Coordinates of C-alpha atoms and ligand atoms in Angstrom, one line a residue:
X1 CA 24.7 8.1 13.8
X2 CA 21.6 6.0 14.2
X3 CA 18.1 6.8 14.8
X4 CA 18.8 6.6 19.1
X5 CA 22.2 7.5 18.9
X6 CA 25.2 9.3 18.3
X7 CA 28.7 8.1 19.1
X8 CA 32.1 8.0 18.2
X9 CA 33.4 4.8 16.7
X10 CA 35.2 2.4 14.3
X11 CA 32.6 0.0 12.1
X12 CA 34.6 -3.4 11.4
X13 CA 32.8 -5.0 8.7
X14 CA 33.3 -9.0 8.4
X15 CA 31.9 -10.0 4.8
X16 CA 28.7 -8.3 4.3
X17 CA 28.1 -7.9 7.7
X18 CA 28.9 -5.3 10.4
X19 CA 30.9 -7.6 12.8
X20 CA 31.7 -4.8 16.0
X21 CA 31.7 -1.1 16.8
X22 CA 34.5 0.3 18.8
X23 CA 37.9 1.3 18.9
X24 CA 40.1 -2.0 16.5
X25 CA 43.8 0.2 16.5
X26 CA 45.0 -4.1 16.2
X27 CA 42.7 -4.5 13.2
X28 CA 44.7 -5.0 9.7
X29 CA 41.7 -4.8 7.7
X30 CA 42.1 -4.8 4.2
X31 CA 40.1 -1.9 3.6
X32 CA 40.0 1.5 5.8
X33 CA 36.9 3.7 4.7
X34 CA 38.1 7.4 6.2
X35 CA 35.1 8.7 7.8
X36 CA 36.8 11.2 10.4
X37 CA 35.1 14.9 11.0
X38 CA 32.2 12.9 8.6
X39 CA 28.7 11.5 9.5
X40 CA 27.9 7.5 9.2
X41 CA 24.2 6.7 8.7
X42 CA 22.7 3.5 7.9
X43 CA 22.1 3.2 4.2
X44 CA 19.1 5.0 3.0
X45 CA 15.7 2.4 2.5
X46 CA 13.0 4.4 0.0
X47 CA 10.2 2.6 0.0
X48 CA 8.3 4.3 -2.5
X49 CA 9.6 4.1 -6.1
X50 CA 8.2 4.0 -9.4
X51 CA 11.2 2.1 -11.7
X52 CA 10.9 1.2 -15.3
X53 CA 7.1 1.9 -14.4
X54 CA 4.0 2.0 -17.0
X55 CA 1.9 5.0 -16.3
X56 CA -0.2 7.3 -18.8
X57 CA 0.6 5.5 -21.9
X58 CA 4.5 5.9 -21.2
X59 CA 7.3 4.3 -18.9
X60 CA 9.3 6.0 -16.0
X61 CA 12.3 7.4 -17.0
X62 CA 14.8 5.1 -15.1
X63 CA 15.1 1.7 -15.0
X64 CA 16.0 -0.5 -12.3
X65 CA 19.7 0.6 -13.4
X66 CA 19.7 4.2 -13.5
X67 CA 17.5 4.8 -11.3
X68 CA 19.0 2.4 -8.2
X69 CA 22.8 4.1 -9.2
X70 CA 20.7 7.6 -8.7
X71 CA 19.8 6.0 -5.2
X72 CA 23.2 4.7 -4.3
X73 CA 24.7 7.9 -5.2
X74 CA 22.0 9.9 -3.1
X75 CA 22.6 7.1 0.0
X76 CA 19.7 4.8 -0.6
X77 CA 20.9 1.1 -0.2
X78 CA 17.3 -0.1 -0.4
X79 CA 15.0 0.8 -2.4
X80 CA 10.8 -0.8 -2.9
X81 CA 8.8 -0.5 -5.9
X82 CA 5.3 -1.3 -6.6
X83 CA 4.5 -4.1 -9.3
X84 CA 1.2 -3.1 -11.0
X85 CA -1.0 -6.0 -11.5
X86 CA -3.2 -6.0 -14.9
X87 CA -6.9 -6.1 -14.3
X88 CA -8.0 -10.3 -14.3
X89 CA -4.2 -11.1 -14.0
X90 CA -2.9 -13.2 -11.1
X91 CA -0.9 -10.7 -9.4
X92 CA 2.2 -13.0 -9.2
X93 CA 2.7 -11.9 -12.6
X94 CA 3.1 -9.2 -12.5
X95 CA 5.5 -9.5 -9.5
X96 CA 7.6 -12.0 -11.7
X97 CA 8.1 -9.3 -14.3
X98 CA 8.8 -6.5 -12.1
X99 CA 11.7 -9.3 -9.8
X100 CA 13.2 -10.2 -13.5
X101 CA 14.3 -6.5 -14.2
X102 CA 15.1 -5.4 -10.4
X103 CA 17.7 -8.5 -10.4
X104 CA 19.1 -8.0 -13.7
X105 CA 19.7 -4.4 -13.2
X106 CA 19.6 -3.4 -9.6
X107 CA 22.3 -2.1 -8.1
X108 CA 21.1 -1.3 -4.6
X109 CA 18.7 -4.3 -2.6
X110 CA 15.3 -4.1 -3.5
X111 CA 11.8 -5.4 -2.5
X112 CA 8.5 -5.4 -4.1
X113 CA 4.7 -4.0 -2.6
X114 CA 2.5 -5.7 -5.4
X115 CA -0.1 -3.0 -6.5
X116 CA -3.7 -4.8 -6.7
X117 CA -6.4 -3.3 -9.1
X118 CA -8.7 -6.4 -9.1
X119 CA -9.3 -9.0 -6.2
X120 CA -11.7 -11.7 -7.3
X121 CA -11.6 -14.6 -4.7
X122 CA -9.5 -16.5 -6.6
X123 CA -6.7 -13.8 -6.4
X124 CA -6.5 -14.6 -2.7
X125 CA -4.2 -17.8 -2.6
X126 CA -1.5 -15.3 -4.7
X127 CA -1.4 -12.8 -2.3
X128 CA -1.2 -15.5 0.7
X129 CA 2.0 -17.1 -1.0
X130 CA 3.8 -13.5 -1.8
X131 CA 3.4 -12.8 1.7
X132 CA 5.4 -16.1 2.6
X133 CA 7.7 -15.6 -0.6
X134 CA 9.1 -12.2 1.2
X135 CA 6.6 -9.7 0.0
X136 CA 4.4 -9.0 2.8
X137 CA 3.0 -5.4 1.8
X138 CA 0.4 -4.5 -0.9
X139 CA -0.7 -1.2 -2.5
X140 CA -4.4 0.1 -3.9
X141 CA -5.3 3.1 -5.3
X142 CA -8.5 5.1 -4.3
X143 CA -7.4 7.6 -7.5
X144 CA -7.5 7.2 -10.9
X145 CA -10.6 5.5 -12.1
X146 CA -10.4 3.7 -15.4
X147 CA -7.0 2.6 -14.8
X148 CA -5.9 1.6 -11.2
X149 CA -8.3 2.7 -8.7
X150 CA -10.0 0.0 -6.7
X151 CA -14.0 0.3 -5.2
X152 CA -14.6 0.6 -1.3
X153 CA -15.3 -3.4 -1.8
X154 CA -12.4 -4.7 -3.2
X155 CA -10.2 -2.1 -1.0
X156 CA -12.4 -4.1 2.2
X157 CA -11.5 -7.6 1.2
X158 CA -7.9 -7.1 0.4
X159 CA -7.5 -5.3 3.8
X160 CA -9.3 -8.0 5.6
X161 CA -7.4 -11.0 3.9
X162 CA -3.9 -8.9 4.5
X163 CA -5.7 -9.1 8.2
X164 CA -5.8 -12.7 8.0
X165 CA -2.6 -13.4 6.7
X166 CA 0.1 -11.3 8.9
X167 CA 0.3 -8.4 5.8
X168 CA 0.5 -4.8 5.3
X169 CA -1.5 -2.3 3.3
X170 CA -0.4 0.5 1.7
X171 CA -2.9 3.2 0.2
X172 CA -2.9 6.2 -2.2
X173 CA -5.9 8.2 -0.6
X174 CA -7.5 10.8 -3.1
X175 CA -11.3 10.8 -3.7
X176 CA -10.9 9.3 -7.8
X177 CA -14.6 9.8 -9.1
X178 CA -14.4 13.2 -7.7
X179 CA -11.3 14.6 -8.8
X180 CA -12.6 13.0 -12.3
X181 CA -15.8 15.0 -12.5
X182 CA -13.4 18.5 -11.3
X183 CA -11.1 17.2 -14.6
X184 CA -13.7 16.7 -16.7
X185 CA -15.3 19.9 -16.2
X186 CA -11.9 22.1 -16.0
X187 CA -11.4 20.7 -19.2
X188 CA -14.9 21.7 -20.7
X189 CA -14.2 25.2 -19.2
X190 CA -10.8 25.1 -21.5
X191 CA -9.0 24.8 -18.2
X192 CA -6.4 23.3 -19.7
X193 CA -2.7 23.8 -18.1
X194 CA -0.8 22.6 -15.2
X195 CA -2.4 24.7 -12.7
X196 CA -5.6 22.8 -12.6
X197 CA -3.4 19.7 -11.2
X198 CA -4.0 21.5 -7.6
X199 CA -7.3 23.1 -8.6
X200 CA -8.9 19.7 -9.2
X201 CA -7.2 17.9 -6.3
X202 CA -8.5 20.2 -3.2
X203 CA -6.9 19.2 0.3
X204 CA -10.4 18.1 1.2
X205 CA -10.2 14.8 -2.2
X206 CA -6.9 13.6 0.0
X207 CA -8.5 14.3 3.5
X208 CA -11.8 12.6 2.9
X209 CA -9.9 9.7 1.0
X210 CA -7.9 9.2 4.3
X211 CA -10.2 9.4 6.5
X212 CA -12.1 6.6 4.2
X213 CA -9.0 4.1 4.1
X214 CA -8.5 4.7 7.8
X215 CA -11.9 3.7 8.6
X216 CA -12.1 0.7 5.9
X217 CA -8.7 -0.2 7.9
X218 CA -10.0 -0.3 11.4
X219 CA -13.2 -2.5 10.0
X220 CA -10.6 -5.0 8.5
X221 CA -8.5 -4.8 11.8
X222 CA -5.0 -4.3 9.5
X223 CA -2.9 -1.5 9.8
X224 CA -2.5 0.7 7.3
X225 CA 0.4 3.0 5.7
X226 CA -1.1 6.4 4.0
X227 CA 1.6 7.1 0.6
X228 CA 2.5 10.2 0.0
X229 CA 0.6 12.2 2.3
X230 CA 0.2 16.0 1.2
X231 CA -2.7 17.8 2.9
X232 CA -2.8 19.0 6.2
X233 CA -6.2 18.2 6.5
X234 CA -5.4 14.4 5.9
X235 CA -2.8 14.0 8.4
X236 CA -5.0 15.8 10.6
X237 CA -6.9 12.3 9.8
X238 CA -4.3 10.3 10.0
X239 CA -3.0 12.7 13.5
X240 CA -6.6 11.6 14.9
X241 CA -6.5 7.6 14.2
X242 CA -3.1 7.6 16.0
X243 CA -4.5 9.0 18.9
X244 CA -7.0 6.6 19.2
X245 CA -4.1 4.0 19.1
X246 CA -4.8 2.5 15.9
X247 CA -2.3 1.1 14.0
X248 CA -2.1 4.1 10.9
X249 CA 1.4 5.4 9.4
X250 CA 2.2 7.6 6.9
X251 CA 5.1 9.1 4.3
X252 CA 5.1 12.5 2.7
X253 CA 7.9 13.2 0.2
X254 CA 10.6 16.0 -0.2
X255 CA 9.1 17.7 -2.7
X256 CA 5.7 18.3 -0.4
X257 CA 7.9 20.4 2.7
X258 CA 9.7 22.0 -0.4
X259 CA 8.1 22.8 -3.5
X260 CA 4.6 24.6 -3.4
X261 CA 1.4 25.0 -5.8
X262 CA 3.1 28.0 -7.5
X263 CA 5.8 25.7 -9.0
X264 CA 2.9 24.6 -11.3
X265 CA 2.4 27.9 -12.6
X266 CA 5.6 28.1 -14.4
X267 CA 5.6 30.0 -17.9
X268 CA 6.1 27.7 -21.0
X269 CA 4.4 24.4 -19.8
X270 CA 7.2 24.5 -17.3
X271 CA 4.5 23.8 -14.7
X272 CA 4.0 20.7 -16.2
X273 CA 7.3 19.2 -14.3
X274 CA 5.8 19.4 -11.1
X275 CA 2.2 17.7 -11.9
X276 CA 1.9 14.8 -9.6
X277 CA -1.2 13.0 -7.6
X278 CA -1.8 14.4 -4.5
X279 CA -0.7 18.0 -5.8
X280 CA 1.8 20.0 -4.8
X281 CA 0.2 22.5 -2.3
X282 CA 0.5 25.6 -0.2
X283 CA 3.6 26.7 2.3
X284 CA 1.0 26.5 5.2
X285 CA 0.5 22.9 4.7
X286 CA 4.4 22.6 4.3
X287 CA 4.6 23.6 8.1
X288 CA 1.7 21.0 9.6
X289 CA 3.7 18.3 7.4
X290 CA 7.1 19.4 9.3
X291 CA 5.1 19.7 12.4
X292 CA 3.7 15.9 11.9
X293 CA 7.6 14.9 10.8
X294 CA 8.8 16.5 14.1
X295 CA 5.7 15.0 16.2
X296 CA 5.7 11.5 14.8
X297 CA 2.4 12.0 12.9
X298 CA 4.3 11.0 10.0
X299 CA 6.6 8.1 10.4
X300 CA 8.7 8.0 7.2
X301 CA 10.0 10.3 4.2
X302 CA 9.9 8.7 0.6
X303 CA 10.3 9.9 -2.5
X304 CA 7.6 8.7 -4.7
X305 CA 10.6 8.7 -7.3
X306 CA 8.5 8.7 -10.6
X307 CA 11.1 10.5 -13.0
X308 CA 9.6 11.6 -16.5
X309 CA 11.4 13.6 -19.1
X310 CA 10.0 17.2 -20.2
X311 CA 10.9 16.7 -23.5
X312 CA 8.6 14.0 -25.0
X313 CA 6.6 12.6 -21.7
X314 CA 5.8 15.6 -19.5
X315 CA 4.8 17.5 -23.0
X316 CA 2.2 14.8 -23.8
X317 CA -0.2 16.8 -21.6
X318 CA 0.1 20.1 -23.3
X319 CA -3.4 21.2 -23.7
X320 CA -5.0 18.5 -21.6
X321 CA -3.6 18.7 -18.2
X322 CA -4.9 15.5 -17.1
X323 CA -2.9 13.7 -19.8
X324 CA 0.5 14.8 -18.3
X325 CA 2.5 12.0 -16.9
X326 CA 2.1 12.1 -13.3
X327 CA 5.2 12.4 -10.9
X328 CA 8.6 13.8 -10.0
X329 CA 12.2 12.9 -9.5
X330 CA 13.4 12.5 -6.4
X331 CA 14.9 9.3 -5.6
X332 CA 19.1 11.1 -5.4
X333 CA 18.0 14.2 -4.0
X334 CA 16.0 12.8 -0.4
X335 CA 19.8 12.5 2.1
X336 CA 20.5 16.0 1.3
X337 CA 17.3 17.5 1.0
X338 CA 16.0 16.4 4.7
X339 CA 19.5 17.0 5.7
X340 CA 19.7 20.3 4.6
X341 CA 16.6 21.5 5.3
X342 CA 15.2 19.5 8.1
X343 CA 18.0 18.9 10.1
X344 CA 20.3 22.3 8.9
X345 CA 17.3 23.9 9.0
X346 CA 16.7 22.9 12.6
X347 CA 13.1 21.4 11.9
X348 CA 14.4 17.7 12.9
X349 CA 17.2 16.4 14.9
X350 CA 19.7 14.6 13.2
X351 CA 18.6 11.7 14.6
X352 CA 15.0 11.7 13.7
X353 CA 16.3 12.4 10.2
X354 CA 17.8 9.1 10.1
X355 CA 14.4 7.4 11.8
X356 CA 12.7 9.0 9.1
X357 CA 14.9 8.0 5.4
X358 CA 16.0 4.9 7.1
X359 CA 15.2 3.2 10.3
X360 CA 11.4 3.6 10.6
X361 CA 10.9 2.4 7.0
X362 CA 12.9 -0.8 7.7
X363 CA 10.9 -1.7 10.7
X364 CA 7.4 -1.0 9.3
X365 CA 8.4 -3.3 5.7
X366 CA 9.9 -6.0 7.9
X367 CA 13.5 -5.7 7.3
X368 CA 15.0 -4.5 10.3
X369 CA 17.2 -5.0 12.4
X370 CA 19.0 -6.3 9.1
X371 CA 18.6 -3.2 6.9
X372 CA 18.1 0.7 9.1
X373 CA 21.1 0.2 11.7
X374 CA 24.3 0.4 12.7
X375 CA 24.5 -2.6 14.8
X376 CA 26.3 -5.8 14.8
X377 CA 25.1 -8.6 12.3
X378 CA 22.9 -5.7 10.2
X379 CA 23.7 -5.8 6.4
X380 CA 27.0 -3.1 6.3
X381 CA 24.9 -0.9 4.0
X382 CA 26.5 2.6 5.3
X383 CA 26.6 6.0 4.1
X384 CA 29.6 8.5 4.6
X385 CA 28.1 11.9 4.5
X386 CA 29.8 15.0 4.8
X387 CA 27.4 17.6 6.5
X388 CA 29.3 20.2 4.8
X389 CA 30.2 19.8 1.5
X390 CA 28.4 22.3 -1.0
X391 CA 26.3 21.0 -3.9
X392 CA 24.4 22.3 -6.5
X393 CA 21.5 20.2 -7.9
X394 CA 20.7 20.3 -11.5
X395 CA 20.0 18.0 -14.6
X396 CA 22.9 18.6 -15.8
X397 CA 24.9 16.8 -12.9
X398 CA 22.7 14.3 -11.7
X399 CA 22.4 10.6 -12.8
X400 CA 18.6 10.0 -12.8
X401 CA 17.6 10.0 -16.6
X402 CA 14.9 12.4 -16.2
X403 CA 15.8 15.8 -18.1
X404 CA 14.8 18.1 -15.6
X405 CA 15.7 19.0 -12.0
X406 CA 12.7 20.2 -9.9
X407 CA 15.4 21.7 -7.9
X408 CA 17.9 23.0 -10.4
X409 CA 20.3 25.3 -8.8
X410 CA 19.0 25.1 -5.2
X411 CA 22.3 24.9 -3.3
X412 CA 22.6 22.3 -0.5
X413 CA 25.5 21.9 2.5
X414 CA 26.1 18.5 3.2
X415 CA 26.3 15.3 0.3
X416 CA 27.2 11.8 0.5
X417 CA 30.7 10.8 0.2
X418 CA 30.9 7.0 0.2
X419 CA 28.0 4.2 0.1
X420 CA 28.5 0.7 1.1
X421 CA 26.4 -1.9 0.5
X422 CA 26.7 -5.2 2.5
X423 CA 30.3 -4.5 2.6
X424 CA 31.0 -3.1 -1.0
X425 CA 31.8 0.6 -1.6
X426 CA 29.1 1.6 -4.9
X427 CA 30.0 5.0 -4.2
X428 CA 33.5 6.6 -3.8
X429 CA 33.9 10.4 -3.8
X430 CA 30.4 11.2 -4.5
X431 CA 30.6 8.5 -8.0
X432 CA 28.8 5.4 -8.8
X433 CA 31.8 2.4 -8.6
X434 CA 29.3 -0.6 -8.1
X435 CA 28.1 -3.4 -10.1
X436 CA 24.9 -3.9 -11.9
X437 CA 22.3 -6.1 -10.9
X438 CA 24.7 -6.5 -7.7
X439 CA 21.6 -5.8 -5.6
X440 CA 19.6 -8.4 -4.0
X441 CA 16.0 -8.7 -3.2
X442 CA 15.4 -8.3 0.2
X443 CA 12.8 -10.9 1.6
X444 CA 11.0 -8.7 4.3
X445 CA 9.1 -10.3 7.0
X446 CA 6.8 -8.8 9.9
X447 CA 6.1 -5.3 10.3
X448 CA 7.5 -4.1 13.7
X449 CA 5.2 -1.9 15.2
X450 CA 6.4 1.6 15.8
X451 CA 6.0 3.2 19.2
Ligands
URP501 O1 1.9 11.5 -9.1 C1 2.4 10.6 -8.6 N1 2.5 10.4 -7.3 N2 2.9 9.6 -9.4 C2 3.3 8.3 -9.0 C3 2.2 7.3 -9.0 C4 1.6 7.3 -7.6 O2 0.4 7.6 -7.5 O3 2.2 7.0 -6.6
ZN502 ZN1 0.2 7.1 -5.4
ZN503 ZN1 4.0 6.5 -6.1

C-alpha cells in the first residue's frame, strides 16, 4: 500500500534496503515477515514532536527513548523534533543538545527543525550551515510572548534568509499579545479553569495569525508549513493562498478531527488534559478539517506529541489555567486513529491516509524517496498493519510515559502488527523488540514540492 497504489506483492529486503517487489517463490531469505490478508505501509514519518522538551517550567514526559518506542509501536519509523534555541544563544546549540539525546536514545530515525526565538545577524551563518549539515527546516512561534514568540521582524528576516538559502519554514500561527491580554483578563475575572484554554484562543487569534505568516511568507518568497492547524477559519487562509498557487502547507493533528472544546470541561481539573495551543475546538470545525484532509488543503497529519502527566505537570495549572503545561499525547495513537476513523470511517481513502502520516511528510522535509515509500532502494522502514484487529486505548496499556490517555477506552479496528526499520523488526506482535539509540538521524535535503 503506498500513497498511489495498491498491489499485491512480496518486499525482498537486501540489508537495510528494499531490494525488489514481486513474486521471489526461489528466494531463501533468512527472514519471512508473514503479512498475508494484512496491510504493508511505509513506516510512519511524524514530523511534529515535542521529546524530552522544556516547556512551562517542566519537561515532556518521554524522552527520546520512550517516546520513539511509543512511535515504533504505533508505526512511526521517523520521527522530527524541534530544538528550542535560548534567547542570544547560537542556535547550533541548542541543536547539539537536542542530536546528543536523540542518538543516545532514539529508537526510530530522527531529524531536527531548530526552533528560533532570536535572529540577530550574526545568527545567520548557523542557520546557513544547519541547512548544509541535514537540517534544512526551522520553526517560530507567533504565540507565547515572554518565552518563544518571535516579532513580525525577526519572523521576516528568518523567512527571507531561509529564502536565500534553499530552507523551509515552519510556523505556530496564533495572535500571542492578544491571546495574552484575553489571559490576563480571564484571570482578573477569576476565570480560572481549563475552559478558558478555548475561550481565550478564538478561531479568529489562529486565522488572523495565518493569514499574517502567509503574507510575511509570500514577501520573503519561502514557502511556508502552518503547524498544527485547528480553526476552520485558518485553513480557509491557508485554502486561499493555495489557490493562488503559492507555496503554503499545513498539518492538523488527531486530536483536532477527534476530540472537541467540551473535553476541556471535564469535572475535577480533568479538562486540564486536553489544554493545548491552538485549542481544541468545535465538531463543525472538525468537518472543514476532514474536508481540507480529503481536498488537499491540508497536506499532512502530525501529532504534536507533547505528553505531560496529570499527576504533578498538568496539575500545576490548577487555579491559573494559563500555567497548565501545554499539550497532548499522541505520538502511538496517529496509524490507528486516521485508520479507523478516516479511512474506516470513509472520510479518506486508504491511500490518502498513507500520503497523509507518511508520504507527503517525507517529500515536504526532504527525505523522500528514501523514507515514505515502498519502492526499491527506500530505507525498508515498513509497517504490518492488521485493519482488523480490535484495540482498546488506555494509559494503562500504552508505552508513552504520560499518565493519562486522552482517548481511554475508545475502541479502534485495525493496529500494527510488525514495524521494520531499515530492515530490523522493533516491533513483533504489537511489542517493542528494538534497540536503543538504534535510530539514526536522517539528514534531509530539499523539500519536493507537492502537487
Ligand atoms: O499546545 C501545544 N501544541 N504544545 C506543544 C508546543 C507547540 O506549540 O507546538
Ligand atoms: Zn506550536
Ligand atoms: Zn508542537
Amino acid at each position: 500500500m503506498t500513497s498511489s497504489q495498491t498491489f499485491e506483492a512480496d518486499v525482498l529486503i537486501e540489508g537495510e534496503r528494499i531490494d525488489a517487489l514481486g513474486s521471489f517463490p526461489e528466494v531463501e531469505a533468512d527472514r519471512i515477515v508473514e503479512a498475508a490478508g494484512k496491510l504493508v505501509l511505509p513506516g510512519g514519518v511524524d514530523p511534529h514532536t515535542h521529546l524530552d522538551a522544556p516547556l512551562k517550567g517542566t519537561i515532556t514526559a518521554d524522552d527520546f527513548y520512550s517516546g520513539t518506542v511509543a512511535a515504533a509501536i504505533g508505526g512511526t519509523t521517523m520521527i522530527i523534533d524541534f530544538p528550542v534555541q535560548e534567547k542570544g544563544q547560537d542556535p547550533r546549540i541548542s541543536h547539539a543538545d537536542w542530536y546528543a539525546r536523540a542518538e543516545e536514545k532514539a529508537v526510530v530515525d530522527w531529524s531536527l527543525h531548530q526552533v528560533i526565538t532570536d535572529l540577530p545577524d550574526e545568527f545567520f551563518p548557523a542557520l546557513d550551515e544547519l541547512i548544509r549539515d541535514g537540517s534544512p527546516s526551522f520553526k517560530m512561534f507567533m504565540a507565547y510572548p515572554g518565552a518563544r514568540m518571535v516579532d513580525d521582524a525577526t519572523i521576516f528576516k528568518a523567512m527571507r534568509r531561509t529564502a536565500e538559502n534553499g530552507g523551509f519554514v515552519l510556523m505556530h500561527c496564533e495572535n500571542g499579545p492578544v491571546i495574552d491580554l484575553l489571559e490576563k483578563e480571564a484571570i482578573a475575572a477569576g476565570n480560572v479553569d481549563p475552559v478558558y484554554n478555548s475561550i481565550t484562543r478564538p478561531p479568529v487569534t489562529e486565522a488572523e495569525a495565518t493569514s499574517r505568516a502567509i503574507s510575511l511568507a509570500e514577501l520573503a518568497g519561502v514557502p511556508v508549513y502552518v503547524v498544527h492547524l485547528s480553526a476552520a477559519e485558518a485553513l480557509d487562509a491557508v485554502g486561499r493562498a493555495r489557490d493562488r498557487g503559492l507555496p503554503v502547507y499545513a498539518e492538523t493533528c488527531p486530536h483536532y478531527v477527534l476530540l472537541t472544546d467540551e473535553m476541556l470541561s471535564e469535572p475535577d481539573f480533568g479538562g486540564s488534559k486536553y489544554v493545548m495551543c491552538p485549542p481544541l475546538r468545535t465538531p463543525a470545525h472538525q468537518e472543514r478539517l476532514w474536508k481540507g484532509l480529503r481536498d488537499d488543503e491540508l497536506q499532512v497529519v502530525s501529532t504534536d506529541h507533547t505528553p505531560f502527566k496529570f499527576e504533578g505537570q498538568k496539575e500545576m495549572g490548577r487555579g491559573n489555567f494559563p500555567k497548565i503545561p501545554n499539550g497532548v499525547p499522541g505520538i502511538e495513537w496517529r496509524t490507528g486513529l486516521m485508520h479507523h476513523f478516516g479511512v474506516r470511517g470513509g472520510r479518506i481513502s486508504l491511500n490518502r491516509f498513507v500520503e497523509l502520516i507518511s508520504t507527503a511528510p517525507a517529500k515536504l522535509f526532504g527525505c523522500y524517496p528514501r523514507k515514505g515509500e515502498i519502492a526499491p532502494g527506500s530505507d525498508a522502514d515498513l509497517v504490518v498493519f492488521d485493519p482488523e484487529k480490535e484495540v482498546v486505548l488506555s494509559a494503562r496499556t500504552q508505552a508513552t510515559l504520560s499518565d493519562y490517555n486522552p482517548y481511554e477506552g475508545w475502541e479502534l479496528r485495525g493496529a500494527v502488527e510488525t514495524v521494520l526499520l531499515r530492515g530490523t523488526v522493533i516491533v513483533e506482535g504489537g511489542a517493542f523488540v528494538g534497540t536503543r539509540g538504534s535510530g539514526r538521524f536522517v539528514r534531509r535535503g530539499e523539500s519536493i514540492a507537492l502537487a
